[in-house]
Amino acid sequence: MEEEGVVGVLQRYRRDRRVLLSFILSGSLIKKVVMPPGAVSLDDVDLDQVSVDHILNCAKKGEMLDLSEAIRVYHDSTLFPNMNKAGPADEFFLVTDPISSGSPPRREPPLLHSIMPSPILPSLATPKTLDSAEDENLLNLSKSQSLNSTQVQELTIDDIDDFDDDEDLEEVDSQRYSRRVLNDAADLELGLPSFATGIMDDDLRETAYEILLASAGASGGLIVPVKEKKKDKKSRLMRKLGRSKGEHVATQNQQTSGLVSLLETMRVQMEITEAMDVRTRIGLLNAMVGKVGKRMDALLIPLELLCCISRTEFSDKKSYIKWQKRQLNVMEEGLINHPAVGFGESGRKASELRVLLAKIEESEMLTPSAGELQRTECLRCLRDVATPLAERPARGDLTGEICHWADGYHLNVRLYEKLLLSVFDILDEGKLTEEVEEILELLKSTWRILGITETIHYTCYAWVLFRQFVLTGERGLLQHSIEQLKKIPLKEQRGSQERLHLKSLLGRVESENGVQEMTFLQSFLLPIQKWTDKHLGDYHHHYTEATAMMESVLVAAMVVRRLLCEEPEMAMYTGPVADTEQIESYVLSSIKSAYVRIIKDVEAMSDVTHEHPLASLAEQTKKLLKKDATMYMPILSQRHPNATAVSASLIHKLFGIKLKPFLDSVEHLTEDTVAVFPAANSLEQYVIEVIMSNCNEETGEMYCKKLNLYEIETISGTLVLRWVNSQLGRILSWVERAIEQERWVPVSPQQRHGSSIVEVYRIVEETVDQFFALKVPMRSSELSSLLRGIDNAFQVYARSVVNQLAKKEDVIPPVPILTRYSKEGGIKALVKKELRDPRQPDVKRSTDYSALTTPTLCVQLNTLYYAISQLNKLEDSIWERWTRKNYHDKSIRRPTEENLRSSTRKETFDGSRKDINAAINRVCEFTGTKIIFWDLRESFIDNLYKPTVSQCRFETLIDQLDLVLNQLCDKIVEQLRDRVVTGLLQASLDGLLRVILDGGPSRIFTLADAKLLEEDVEVLKEFFISGGDGLPRGGVENQVAGVRQVIKLLGYETRELIEDLKSASELELQGGRSKLGADTKTLLRILCHRGDSEASQFLKKHYKIPKSAT
């Protein structure tokens, strides 16, 4: 009673479940319900095998319900154990059987094997204990009945019931799983019309296998395998499907070879159950009974199978109805829906055929007796109607006079496609099975039935291989596909009959642009072209590393393109004509797509990196070009020699579009410009480098001329010039300020220069550092502008130092009025006039001159020397840093710019050097003049040789000169000592000449004084030579030579001097000199200071010079 109660509850639960599902499916909860194949209404669907969870999910989401999918989900859920969702977290179930490892067991196995339950196949793993009787029966089995038997024998009709389709399929589905993650191949959908009857892929696969058996039967290879126990059958199936990837497929019978073994392999490859295989074989063999002389492949296969296979050969009604529906649909699709040959007078029979097919399907709804009667009658009428339709005149194809039950090539090629899929290993979809050659040879037997030619075979096989390559990503399949594509003959290589046959294979397909008519080659090759164009049009994304794969895809694309270009409909195609144009389109498309992704990445990272987006974009774009040129262009350049130039030009253009608004908006150097300009210029230079290095010179120049250059250097140069000019103005203001604040005090005992020059160099070096810190492109003209500004600053500094000096004429006292010798006691008037000679200007300037002390002048000299000595270091540093900066690419730098740079370097600071050296000379000269004519004026200029030469010799001044010279040498830098001492020597000689020639009325020289003066000059000379420690003797001799010439004139008689003066006056008018080599002014002054009456009378008579006191 308890057991009956449990069964009653279970039955009530199933009944309530069906009622609830019928209510949900027939109500408005589901948007749309799609019936599974073979079902007309819900009454045809076994609701016990429908997943409730799947239906409820579709209802919640408002989606369309496909009952086929719901049934599949239900069966899939039965493969795994039920989870209570309440167990401990460490409990789990294995999807696969655990594989033990390690050494084999050493103990003997037990008498009875314990079977471990399998979570995947619970029905096969249910523990079952064998009693002794069963053990005995098992041991007494004959060899033909043993579990390991592979003997093949004829199978009777009575044994068919032992085959269970559903269990076999469940077993296969549970073990056959993909070892790969398959890719999406939606883009490779064939351009063929859809089936009006809703034929599915499984229907096509099973029908294809039936055709294969019929083709094999035509060659006598069709036999029925012996029946075996189901357990033995399942164990063999498990062993076959569970083999590892590298194992060989074991044949069902080592004694059976050839066609029988190959058909068994095909059955496993095409996932056909043994029950279906046996049914089909028996049906085909029975169909040949009484048809002597007729080939099996000339039969109307669906019709013969319908007539020869009854309902009793199926395990359940559902399987039979599904099988019958498939046969009827195949007949309708094959004979009516897509005819290649018009019906003509057979049009009425086509209508009758549709009616008969519908009646056969309706017969299953009647009572068994009535239904069987109607089915038998309809099948008889169907044979009368279908046979003439199938035996219409040949279509002009190349397959011979055969039965055209599958009229129209659309169904044929779809069936042939399913046959070709058997070449792949069921355990590794990326590999071809080991029997691939035998399988392909076997498939040739189906060509007569399906109307397949070599061209159609190569095309279909190429598409199948290519689709499998897309699914698995296995490059080997792509290579095989390319081989098949290359075997497809070109238009001129095909015979006239084959061209007509292929031309007749047309199909109308609905597309985005409406209904489109496609040829056979277009239907199969356009999907390949679409896929290759899509991937090659963005090769940066799809082939980040696998360039070898890209190369193979490119080969496939070019082969397909060559075949499609011959199609008549492609003649009006406006796309690329030449291969180079196609390659160029790939490059342009992929570069644009990659560039868009880079822009998105840069925008996403801009907030994190805090770098200007354009600078980051330029850097990433340069990386894109570098990757494109090194990784992809070697492949594309094989078909387009200038592909690299096309890529580089486009990248340059795309970045230029983004850069232009920024360039138009910049007015000054900012952080943004300093960040963007170098990156943009670096990208442009690299673009030009890539173009020139990958093209010949003429082509490279052509592409470079087409570039719309960014002109970064020009824009940057303008901004840099503005910055340089502002900095140079700042430098000049600092120079003026430094000079104003300078007190000419040494910086330190070791650094004897003033602080102003240090300040000037500091501001100059800061400016130079800032200049080279501008990481922006610039030309040599910007550097030249900076150098000119610095050069001008040092010139201004040198002139400012000189401007602080007094004029030489202001330091030297006024020249006394010339007078002649007189014996009188004196001429009072003239003496008074001389004494009243104004000295007030000298007194007013004494304060200014006193500030220009000898130490001050030495500091000025030291400062000027420091300026010129550091100038060389500054110049070398600037050019060294400019060379390192090296913003200009040598390949595009113009010769004129190189020449300009060389000339600029040679003349960098020539103006500063010239002015500073002149300033040093000027200060040295002023220093000596001031010492002699201002500091030593009283003892040297005013009182030397007074009253006579013998009474006041030059030795009296040596001590004072020595003191001054020591002071100079202590303060001046060693490098300037000779120059400043030379200035003192020159000033001393000038002072001596002043005393001799313009000494005033109180100085009178006689002939005897010439020798004394000569001695004094020698004393002066030796003083400055200082025994070799002073000035070079040769230089001093040259300086003293002029004074000696004058002193030599003092030794001549008065008459000789007068005669020479007379002759000198006449010779000077003619441009000559006197006999004594003196000019008239010198001779005149010597006569004025000559103490005799002859000279006085001559001067009075000829020059009206007044007398002076003796």
PDB file of N, CA and C in Angstrom, residues 83 88-94:
ATOM      1  N   MET A  83      21.412  19.353  -6.590  1.00  0.00           N
ATOM      2  CA  MET A  83      22.111  20.008  -5.491  1.00  0.00           C
ATOM      3  C   MET A  83      21.083  20.499  -4.474  1.00  0.00           C
ATOM      4  N   PRO A  88      27.771  21.632   3.257  1.00  0.00           N
ATOM      5  CA  PRO A  88      28.967  22.407   3.612  1.00  0.00           C
ATOM      6  C   PRO A  88      29.666  22.942   2.375  1.00  0.00           C
ATOM      7  N   ALA A  89      30.443  23.991   2.592  1.00  0.00           N
ATOM      8  CA  ALA A  89      31.071  24.678   1.460  1.00  0.00           C
ATOM      9  C   ALA A  89      32.145  23.840   0.801  1.00  0.00           C
ATOM     10  N   ASP A  90      32.685  22.854   1.506  1.00  0.00           N
ATOM     11  CA  ASP A  90      33.768  22.063   0.917  1.00  0.00           C
ATOM     12  C   ASP A  90      33.272  20.861   0.146  1.00  0.00           C
ATOM     13  N   GLU A  91      31.952  20.704  -0.058  1.00  0.00           N
ATOM     14  CA  GLU A  91      31.432  19.617  -0.861  1.00  0.00           C
ATOM     15  C   GLU A  91      31.307  20.054  -2.312  1.00  0.00           C
ATOM     16  N   PHE A  92      31.651  19.172  -3.236  1.00  0.00           N
ATOM     17  CA  PHE A  92      31.550  19.488  -4.651  1.00  0.00           C
ATOM     18  C   PHE A  92      31.423  18.192  -5.424  1.00  0.00           C
ATOM     19  N   PHE A  93      31.046  18.316  -6.713  1.00  0.00           N
ATOM     20  CA  PHE A  93      30.879  17.149  -7.570  1.00  0.00           C
ATOM     21  C   PHE A  93      31.853  17.242  -8.726  1.00  0.00           C
ATOM     22  N   LEU A  94      32.431  16.138  -9.101  1.00  0.00           N
ATOM     23  CA  LEU A  94      33.334  16.096 -10.246  1.00  0.00           C
ATOM     24  C   LEU A  94      32.522  15.979 -11.526  1.00  0.00           C
TER      25      LEU A  94
END
